[in-house]
Coordinates of C-alpha atoms and ligand atoms in Angstrom, one line a residue:
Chain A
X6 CA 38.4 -26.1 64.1
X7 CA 41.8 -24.5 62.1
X8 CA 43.8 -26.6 60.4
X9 CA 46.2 -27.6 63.6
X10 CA 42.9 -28.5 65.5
X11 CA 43.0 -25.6 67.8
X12 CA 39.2 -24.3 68.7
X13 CA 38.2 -21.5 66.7
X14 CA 35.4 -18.7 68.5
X15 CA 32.5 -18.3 67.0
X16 CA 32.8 -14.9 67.2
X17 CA 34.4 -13.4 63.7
X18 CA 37.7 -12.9 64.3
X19 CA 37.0 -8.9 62.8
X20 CA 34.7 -8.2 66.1
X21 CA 37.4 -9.6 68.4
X22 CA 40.2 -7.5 67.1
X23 CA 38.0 -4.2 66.7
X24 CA 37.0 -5.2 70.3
X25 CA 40.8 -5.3 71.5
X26 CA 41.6 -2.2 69.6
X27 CA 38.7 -0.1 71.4
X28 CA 40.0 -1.2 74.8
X29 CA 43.7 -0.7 74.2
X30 CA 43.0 3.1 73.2
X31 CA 40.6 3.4 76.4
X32 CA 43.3 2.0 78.2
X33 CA 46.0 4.0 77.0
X34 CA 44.4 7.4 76.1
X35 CA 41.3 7.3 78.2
X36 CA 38.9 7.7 74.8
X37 CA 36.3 5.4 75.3
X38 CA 34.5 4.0 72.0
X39 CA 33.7 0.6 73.5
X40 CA 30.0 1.2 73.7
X41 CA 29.4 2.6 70.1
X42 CA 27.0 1.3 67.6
X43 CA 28.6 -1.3 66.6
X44 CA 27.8 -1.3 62.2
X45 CA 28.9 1.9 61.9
X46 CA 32.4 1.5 64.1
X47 CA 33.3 -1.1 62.0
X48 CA 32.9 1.0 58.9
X49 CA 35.3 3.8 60.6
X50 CA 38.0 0.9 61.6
X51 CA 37.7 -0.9 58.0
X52 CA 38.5 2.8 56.8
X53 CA 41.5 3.7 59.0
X54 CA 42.7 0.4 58.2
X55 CA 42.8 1.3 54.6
X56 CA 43.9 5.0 55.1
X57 CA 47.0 3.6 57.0
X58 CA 48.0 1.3 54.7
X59 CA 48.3 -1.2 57.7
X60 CA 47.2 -5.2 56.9
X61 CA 45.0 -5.8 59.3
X62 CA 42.4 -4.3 62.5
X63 CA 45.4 -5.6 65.1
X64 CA 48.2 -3.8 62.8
X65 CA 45.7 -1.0 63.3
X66 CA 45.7 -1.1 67.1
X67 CA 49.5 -1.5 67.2
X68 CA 49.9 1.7 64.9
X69 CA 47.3 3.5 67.3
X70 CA 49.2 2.4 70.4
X71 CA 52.7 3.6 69.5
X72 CA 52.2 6.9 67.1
X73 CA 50.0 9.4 68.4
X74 CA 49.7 11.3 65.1
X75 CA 47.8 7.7 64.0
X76 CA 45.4 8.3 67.1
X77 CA 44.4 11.7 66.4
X78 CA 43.7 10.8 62.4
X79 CA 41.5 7.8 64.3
X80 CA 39.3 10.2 66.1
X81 CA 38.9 12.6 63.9
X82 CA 37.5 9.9 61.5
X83 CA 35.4 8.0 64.5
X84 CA 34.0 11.6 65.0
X85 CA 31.3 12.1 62.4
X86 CA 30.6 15.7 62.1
X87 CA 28.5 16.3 59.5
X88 CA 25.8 18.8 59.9
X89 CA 24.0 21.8 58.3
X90 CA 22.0 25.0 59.8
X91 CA 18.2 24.6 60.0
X92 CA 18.4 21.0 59.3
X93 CA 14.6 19.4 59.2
X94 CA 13.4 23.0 59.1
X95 CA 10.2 21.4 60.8
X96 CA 12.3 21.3 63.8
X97 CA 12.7 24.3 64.1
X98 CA 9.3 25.6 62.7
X99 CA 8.1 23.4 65.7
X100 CA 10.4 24.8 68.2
X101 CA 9.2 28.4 67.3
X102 CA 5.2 27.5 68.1
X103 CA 5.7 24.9 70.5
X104 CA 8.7 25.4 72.9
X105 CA 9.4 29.6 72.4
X106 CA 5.8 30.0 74.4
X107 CA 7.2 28.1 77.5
X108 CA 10.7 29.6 77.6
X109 CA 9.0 33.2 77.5
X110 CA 7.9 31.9 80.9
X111 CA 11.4 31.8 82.4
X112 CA 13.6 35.5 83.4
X113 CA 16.6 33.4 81.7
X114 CA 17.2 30.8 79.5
X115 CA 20.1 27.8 79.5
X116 CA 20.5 25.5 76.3
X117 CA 22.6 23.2 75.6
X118 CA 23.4 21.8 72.7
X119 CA 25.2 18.5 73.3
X120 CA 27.3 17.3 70.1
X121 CA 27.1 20.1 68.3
X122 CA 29.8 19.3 65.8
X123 CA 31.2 22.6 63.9
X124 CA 28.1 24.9 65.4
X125 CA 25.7 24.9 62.6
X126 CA 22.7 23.9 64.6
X127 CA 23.7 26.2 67.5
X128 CA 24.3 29.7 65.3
X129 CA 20.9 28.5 63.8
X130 CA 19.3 28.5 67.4
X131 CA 21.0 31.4 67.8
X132 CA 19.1 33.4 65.1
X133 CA 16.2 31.7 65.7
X134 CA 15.9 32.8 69.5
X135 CA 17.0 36.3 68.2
X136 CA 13.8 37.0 66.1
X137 CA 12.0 35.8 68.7
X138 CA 13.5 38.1 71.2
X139 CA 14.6 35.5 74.1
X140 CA 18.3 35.9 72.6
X141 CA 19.2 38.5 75.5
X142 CA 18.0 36.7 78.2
X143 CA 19.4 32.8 76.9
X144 CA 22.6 31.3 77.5
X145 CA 23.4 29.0 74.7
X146 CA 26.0 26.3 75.9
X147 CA 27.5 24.1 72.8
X148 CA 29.5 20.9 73.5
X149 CA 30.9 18.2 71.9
X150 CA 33.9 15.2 72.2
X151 CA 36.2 16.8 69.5
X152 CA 38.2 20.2 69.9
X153 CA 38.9 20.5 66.1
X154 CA 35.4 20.7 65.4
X155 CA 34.8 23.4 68.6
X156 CA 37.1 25.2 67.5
X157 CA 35.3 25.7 63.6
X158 CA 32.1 26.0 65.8
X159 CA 33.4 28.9 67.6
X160 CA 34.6 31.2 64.4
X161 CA 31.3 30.6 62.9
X162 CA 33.0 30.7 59.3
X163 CA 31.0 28.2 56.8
X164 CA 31.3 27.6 53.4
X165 CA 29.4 30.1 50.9
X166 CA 28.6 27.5 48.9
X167 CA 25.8 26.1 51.3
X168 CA 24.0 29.3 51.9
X169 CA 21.8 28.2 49.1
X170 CA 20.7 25.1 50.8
X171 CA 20.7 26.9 54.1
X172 CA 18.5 30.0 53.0
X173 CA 15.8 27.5 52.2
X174 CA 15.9 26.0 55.3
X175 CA 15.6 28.8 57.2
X176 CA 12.6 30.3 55.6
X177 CA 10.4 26.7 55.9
X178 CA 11.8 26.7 59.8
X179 CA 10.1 30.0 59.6
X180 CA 13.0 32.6 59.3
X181 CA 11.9 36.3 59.8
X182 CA 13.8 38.3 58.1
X183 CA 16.5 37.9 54.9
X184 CA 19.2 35.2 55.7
X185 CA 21.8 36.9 54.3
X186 CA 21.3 39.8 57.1
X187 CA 23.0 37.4 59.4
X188 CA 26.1 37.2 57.6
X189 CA 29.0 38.8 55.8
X190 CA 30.6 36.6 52.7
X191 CA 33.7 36.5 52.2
X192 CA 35.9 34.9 49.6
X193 CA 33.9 31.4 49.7
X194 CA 33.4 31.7 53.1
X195 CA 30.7 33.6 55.0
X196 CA 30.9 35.0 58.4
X197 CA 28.1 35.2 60.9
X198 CA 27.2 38.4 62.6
X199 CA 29.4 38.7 66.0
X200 CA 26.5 39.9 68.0
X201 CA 25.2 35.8 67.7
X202 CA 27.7 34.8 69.1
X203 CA 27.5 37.0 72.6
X204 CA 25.7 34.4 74.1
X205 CA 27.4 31.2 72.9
X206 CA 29.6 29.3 74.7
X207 CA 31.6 26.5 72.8
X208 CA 33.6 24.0 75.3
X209 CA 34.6 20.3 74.8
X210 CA 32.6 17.7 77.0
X211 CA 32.1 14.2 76.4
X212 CA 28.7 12.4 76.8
X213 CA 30.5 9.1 77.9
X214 CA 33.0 10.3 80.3
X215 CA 31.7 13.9 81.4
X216 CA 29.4 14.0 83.6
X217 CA 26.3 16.7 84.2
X218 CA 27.4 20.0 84.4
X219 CA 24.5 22.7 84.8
X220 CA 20.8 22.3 84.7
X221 CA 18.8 23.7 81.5
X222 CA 16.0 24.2 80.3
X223 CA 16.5 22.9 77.1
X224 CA 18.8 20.1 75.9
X225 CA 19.3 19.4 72.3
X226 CA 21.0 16.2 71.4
X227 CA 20.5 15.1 67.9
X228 CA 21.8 12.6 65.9
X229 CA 24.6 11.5 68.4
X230 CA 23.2 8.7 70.5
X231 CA 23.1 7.2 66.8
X232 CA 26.3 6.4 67.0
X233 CA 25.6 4.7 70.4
X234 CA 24.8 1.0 71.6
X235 CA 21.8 0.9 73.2
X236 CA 23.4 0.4 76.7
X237 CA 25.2 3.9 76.2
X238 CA 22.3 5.4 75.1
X239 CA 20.4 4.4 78.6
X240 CA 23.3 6.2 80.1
X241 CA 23.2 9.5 78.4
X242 CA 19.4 9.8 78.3
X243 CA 20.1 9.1 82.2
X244 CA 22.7 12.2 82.2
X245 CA 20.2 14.6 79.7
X246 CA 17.5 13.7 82.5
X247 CA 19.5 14.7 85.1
X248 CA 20.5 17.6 83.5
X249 CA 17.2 19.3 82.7
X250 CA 15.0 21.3 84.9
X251 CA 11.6 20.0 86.0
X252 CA 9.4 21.0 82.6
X253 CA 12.9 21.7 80.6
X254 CA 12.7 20.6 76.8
X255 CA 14.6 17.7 75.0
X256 CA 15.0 17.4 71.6
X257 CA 16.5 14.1 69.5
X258 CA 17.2 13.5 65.4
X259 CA 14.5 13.0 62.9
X260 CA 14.9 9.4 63.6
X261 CA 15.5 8.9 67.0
X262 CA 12.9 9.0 69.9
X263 CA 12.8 7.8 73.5
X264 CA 10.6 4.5 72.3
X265 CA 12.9 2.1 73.5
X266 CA 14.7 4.1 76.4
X267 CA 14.5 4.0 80.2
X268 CA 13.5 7.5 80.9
X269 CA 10.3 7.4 77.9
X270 CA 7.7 7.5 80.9
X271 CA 9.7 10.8 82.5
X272 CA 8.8 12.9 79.6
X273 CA 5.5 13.8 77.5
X274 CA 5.4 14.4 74.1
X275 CA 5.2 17.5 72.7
X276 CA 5.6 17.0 69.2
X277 CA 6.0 13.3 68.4
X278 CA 7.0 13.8 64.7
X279 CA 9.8 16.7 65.2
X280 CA 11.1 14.8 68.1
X281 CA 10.2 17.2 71.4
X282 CA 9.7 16.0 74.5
X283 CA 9.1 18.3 78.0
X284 CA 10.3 16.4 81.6
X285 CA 7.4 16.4 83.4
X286 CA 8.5 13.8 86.3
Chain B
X30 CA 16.0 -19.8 60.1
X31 CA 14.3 -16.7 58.4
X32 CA 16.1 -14.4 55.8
X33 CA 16.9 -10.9 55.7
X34 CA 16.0 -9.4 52.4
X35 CA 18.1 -6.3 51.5
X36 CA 17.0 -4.2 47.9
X37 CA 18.8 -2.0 46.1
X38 CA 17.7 0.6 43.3
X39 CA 17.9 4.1 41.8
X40 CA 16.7 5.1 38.6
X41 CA 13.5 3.7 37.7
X42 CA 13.3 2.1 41.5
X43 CA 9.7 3.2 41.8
X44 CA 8.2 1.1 39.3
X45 CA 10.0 -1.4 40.2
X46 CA 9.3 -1.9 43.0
X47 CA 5.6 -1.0 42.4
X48 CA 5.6 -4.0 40.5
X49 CA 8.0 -5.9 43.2
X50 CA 5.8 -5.7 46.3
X51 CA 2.7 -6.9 45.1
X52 CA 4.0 -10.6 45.0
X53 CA 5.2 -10.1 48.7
X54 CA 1.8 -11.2 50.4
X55 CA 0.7 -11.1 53.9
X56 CA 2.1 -14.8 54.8
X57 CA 5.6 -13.3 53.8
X58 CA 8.1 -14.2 56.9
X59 CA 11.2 -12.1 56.5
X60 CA 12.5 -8.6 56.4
X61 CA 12.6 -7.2 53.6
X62 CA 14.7 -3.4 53.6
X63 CA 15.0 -1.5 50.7
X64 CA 17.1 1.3 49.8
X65 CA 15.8 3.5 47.1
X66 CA 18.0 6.4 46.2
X67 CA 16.3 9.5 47.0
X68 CA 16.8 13.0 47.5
X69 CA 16.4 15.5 50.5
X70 CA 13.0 16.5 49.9
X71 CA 11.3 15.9 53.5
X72 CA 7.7 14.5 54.1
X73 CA 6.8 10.7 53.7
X74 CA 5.4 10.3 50.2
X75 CA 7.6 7.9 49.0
X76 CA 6.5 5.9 51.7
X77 CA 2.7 6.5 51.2
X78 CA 3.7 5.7 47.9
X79 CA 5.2 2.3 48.4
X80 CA 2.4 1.0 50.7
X81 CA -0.5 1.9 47.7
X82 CA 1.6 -1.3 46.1
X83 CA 2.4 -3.8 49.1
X84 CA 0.3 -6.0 51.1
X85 CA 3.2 -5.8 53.5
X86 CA 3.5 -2.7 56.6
X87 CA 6.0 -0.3 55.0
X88 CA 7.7 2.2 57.4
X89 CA 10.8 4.0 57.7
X90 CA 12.8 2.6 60.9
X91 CA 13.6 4.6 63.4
X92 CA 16.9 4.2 65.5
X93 CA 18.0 1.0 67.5
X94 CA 14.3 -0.5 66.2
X95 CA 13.7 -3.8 65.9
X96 CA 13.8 -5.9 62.8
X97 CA 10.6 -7.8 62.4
X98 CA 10.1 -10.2 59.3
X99 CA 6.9 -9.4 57.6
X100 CA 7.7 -5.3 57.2
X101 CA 9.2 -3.8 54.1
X102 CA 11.8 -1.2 55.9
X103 CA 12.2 2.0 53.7
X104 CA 16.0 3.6 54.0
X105 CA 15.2 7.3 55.3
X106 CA 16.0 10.1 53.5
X107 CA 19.3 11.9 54.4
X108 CA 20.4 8.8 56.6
X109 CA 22.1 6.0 55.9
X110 CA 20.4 2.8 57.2
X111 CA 22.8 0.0 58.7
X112 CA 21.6 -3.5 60.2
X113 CA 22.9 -4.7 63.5
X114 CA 22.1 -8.1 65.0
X115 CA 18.7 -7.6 66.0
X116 CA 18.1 -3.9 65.4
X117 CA 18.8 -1.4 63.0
X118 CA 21.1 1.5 63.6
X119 CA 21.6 5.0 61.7
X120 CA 24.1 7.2 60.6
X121 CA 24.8 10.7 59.1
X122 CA 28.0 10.2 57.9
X123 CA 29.4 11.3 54.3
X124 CA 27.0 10.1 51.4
X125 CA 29.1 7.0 49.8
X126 CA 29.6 7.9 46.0
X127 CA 27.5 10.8 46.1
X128 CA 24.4 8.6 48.3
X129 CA 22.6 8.9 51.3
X130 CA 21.6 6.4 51.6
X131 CA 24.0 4.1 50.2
X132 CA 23.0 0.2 49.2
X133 CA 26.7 -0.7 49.7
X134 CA 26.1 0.8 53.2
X135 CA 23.4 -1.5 54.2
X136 CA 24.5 -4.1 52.3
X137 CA 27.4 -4.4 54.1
X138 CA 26.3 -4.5 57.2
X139 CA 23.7 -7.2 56.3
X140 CA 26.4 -9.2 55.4
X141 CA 28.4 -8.9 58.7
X142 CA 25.3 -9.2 61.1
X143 CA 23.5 -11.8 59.3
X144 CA 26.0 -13.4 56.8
X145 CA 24.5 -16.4 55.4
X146 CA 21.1 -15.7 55.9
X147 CA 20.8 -12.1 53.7
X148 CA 19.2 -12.2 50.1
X149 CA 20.6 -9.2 48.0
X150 CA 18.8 -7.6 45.5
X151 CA 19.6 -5.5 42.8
X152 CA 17.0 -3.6 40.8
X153 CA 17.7 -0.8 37.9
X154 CA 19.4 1.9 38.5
X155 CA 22.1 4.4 36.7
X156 CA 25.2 4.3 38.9
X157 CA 27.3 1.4 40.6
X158 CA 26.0 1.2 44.1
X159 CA 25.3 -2.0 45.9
X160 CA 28.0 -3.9 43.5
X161 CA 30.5 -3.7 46.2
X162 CA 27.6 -4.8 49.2
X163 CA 26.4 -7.6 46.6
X164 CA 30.2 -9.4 46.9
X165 CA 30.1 -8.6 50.5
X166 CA 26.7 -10.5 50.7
X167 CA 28.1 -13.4 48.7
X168 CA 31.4 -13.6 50.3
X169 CA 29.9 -13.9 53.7
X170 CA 27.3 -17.3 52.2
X171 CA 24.5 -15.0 51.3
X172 CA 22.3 -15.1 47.9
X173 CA 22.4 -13.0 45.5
X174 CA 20.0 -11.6 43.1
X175 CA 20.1 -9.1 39.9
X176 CA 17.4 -8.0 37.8
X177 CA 17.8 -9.1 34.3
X178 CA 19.5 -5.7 32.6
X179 CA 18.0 -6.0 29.4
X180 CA 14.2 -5.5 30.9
X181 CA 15.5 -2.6 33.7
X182 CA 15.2 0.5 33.2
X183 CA 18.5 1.4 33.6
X184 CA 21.1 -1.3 33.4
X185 CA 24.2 0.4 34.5
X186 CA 23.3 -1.1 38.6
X187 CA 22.2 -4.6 37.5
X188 CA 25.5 -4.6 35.1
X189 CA 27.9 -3.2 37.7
X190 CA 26.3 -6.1 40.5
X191 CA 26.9 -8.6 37.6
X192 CA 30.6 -7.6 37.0
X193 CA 31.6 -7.3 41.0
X194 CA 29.9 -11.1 41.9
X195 CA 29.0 -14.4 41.3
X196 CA 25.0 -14.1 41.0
X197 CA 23.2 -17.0 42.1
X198 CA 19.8 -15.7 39.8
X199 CA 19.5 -12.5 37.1
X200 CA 16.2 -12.6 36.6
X201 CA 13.1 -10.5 35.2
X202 CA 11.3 -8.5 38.0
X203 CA 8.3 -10.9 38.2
X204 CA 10.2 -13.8 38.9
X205 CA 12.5 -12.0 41.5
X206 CA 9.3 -11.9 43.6
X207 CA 8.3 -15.6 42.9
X208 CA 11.2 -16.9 44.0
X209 CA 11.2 -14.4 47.0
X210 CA 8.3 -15.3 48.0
X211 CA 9.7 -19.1 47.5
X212 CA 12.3 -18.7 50.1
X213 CA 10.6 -16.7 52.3
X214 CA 6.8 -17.8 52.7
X215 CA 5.5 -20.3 55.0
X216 CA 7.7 -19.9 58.1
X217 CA 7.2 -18.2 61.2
X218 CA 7.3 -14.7 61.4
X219 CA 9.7 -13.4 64.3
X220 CA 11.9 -11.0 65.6
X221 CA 15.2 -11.4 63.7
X222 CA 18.0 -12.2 66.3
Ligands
SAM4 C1 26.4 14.0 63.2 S1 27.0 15.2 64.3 C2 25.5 15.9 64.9 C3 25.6 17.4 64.8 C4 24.3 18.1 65.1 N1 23.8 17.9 66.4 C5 23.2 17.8 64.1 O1 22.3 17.1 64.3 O2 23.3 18.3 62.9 C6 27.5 14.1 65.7 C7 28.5 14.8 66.7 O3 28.5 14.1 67.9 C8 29.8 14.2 68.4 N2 30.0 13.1 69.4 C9 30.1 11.8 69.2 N3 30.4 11.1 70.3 C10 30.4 12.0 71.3 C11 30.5 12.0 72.7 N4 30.8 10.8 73.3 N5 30.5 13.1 73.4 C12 30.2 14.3 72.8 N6 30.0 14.4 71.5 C13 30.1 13.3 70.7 C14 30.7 14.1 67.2 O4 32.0 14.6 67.5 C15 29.9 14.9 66.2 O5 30.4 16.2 66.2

């Protein structure tokens, strides 16, 4: 009860506001938030709040509503891009011996990596399918929610400084040859070889309002249904399903598997710990 | 209703908690997750490493998993680990004051799911993490807890926590697990709702 004896919800006044917020900007801009992980939303609105120097989550939403320059800062910061190239290089050490063999199989490959962020994963696929000689006959499609990072994704410029980091990665995924023959630096940026790029193709799509748009053999979605709720994740795994070919390959995050999902009993395991999974009903 | 033990350290966070998780026997109801910070080396030996000294399961969760009392929960490396009502969640997202993962991070979403009903603990450590989660803790009802600084390792953590909140108990390590143990033995284990 407040002090005028009007009932109080139990719910924290915080969730209801963030609640509101979520649906005005689905309501007015069509972006559609409401079924994110809730923790880590919270964190994004508690930081716009602060950014915008506004008082509280509903100033927030009224700031949002009215000033579309305060919208786009929001999504850029609800996006959370960041990424690297042969991240858990036992990934992609597994993806050499265990899924390469079954692709060889097919006269032409489609991927798709589904919130790919600014490409780092996908240019690392890239090369990897290139020393493996499926690059010619694969068709790599790259998607994600947010054109600002697409666009980064499609230059395939990245910082110098994290070659370092990156060269180690790639030789425990199993790297071939020398990085550094897959790029030119730069000033303190380093650009990769155009010839990777020939079969890339970078376009926005969103995983809650997009629906399927090809069938592929493989489907790479990893670490984005982390930011999900669990009832959006059912609805994406539903989508990836129906988006892979009969024996086509999904991959999730270190950390994410399909315990706990609808679609678990579609799909055998083909490396439990690197997170590959092949449809096989 | 059962707790939800949240544990921060850095520096000197292995011994610690060496010496921590003994006292946490088999009858222990409630969660217990710790953050240790760590670096980006992959493979589970800090985990291996963990369960030579606890009684308790430890494991690294995995996304959207259920929190069960009687685990110890290990942060994974490169993530940081949030609580939800229910379930934990994960996230990539930049490393808070150069961690990933961040105690404030998980502290602060203890406090928000679980409110009055979170135990924070702060072990050594050489940087200021988990002060700000600590008042978060205690402003939502929960308890806090501070190793003794004088007998960590490395005092600057304990000392920040000190300075940010009011703490319910600074103690040594052994009696941070006594009175653990205290408040969470002899209830019934269950999924935490
Ligand atoms: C942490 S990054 C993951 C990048 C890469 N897959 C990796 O594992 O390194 C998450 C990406 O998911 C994208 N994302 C979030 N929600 C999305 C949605 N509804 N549809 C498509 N992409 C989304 C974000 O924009 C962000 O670029």
């Amino acid at each position: 009860m407040s002090e005028k004896g009007l009932q109080v919800a139990d719910e924290g006044l915080e969730d209801i506001e963030i609640a509101l917020l979520l649906d005005g900007v689905y309501r007015y801009y069509g972006a559609d938030f409401r079924e994110y992980a809730p923790a880590s939303l919270r964190r994004r609105v508690r930081e716009a709040v602060q950014r915008e120097g506004v008082e509280s989550v509903s100033a927030l939403q009224a700031k949002l509503l009215h000033d579309t320059s305060c919208l786009e800062r929001f999504l850029a910061l609800l996006s959370i891009n960041v990424t690297s190239m042969f991240r858990d290089p036992a990934f992609y050490l597994a993806f050499r011996t265990k899924v390469v063999p079954l692709l060889r199989t097919y006269p032409f490959v489609r991927l798709w990596h589904a919130g790919c962020s600014t490409g780092e994963e996908v240019y690392s696929m890239a090369i990897l399918l290139h020393e493996e000689g499926l690059y010619p006959r694969c068709r790599v499609y790259a998607t994600d929610m947010n054109p600002v990072v697409l666009r980064r994704a499609r230059e395939g410029i990245f910082p110098l400084a994290s070659m370092q980091e990156y060269t180690v990665n790639y030789m425990r995924a199993g790297g071939k040859r020398f990085f550094s023959d897959y790029y030119t630096a730069q000033y303190d940026h380093v650009i990769f070889n155009p010839a990777l790029k020939a079969n890339l193709l970078f376009s926005e799509h969103n995983l809650v309002t997009d629906g399927s748009f090809n069938e592929f053999h493989v489907v790479l979605c990893r670490n984005v249904m982390i930011y999900f709720n669990k009832t959006l994740q059912k609805r994406v795994h539903n989508l990836i399903y129906e988006s892979l070919v009969m024996f086509g390959v999904f991959g999730v995050g270190n950390k994410e598997s399909l315990r706990f999902t609808p679609r678990e009993k579609n799909y055998d395991v083909l490396d439990a710990g690197n997170r590959l999974y092949r449809k096989v009903r | 209703m059962n707790k939800l033990v949240v544990v921060g350290t850095s520096t000197g966070g292995l011994n610690a908690l060496q010496m921590l998780l003994p006292a946490l026997q088999q009858e222990f109801s409630c969660a217990v997750v710790v953050v240790q910070h760590r670096g980006k080396e992959p493979g589970s030996q800090l985990r291996d490493f963990l369960q030579r000294s606890s009684p308790l399961p430890v494991k690294e969760p995995e996304d959207k998993e259920p929190i069960l009392g009687g685990q110890v929960y290990l942060a994974p490396r490169d993530y940081h680990l949030l609580v939800e009502r229910g379930n934990f969640a994960l996230s990539t997202e930049a490393p808070v004051y150069f961690a990933r993962p961040s105690i404030d991070v998980l502290f602060e979403s203890a406090a928000d799911a679980y409110g009055e009903t979170v135990v924070g603990v702060i072990l050594t450590g050489a940087n200021g993490d988990g002060a700000r989660g600590l008042a978060k803790i205690k402003s939502a009802g929960g308890t806090a807890i501070v190793q003794e600084p004088a007998s960590a390792q490395a005092s600057a953590m304990p000392e920040a926590a000190i300075a940010a909140t009011n703490i319910d108990r600074i103690l040594p390590l052994k009696e941070i697990g006594i009175f653990l143990s205290d408040v969470c033995h002899q209830r019934p284990r269950g999924e935490l709702k």
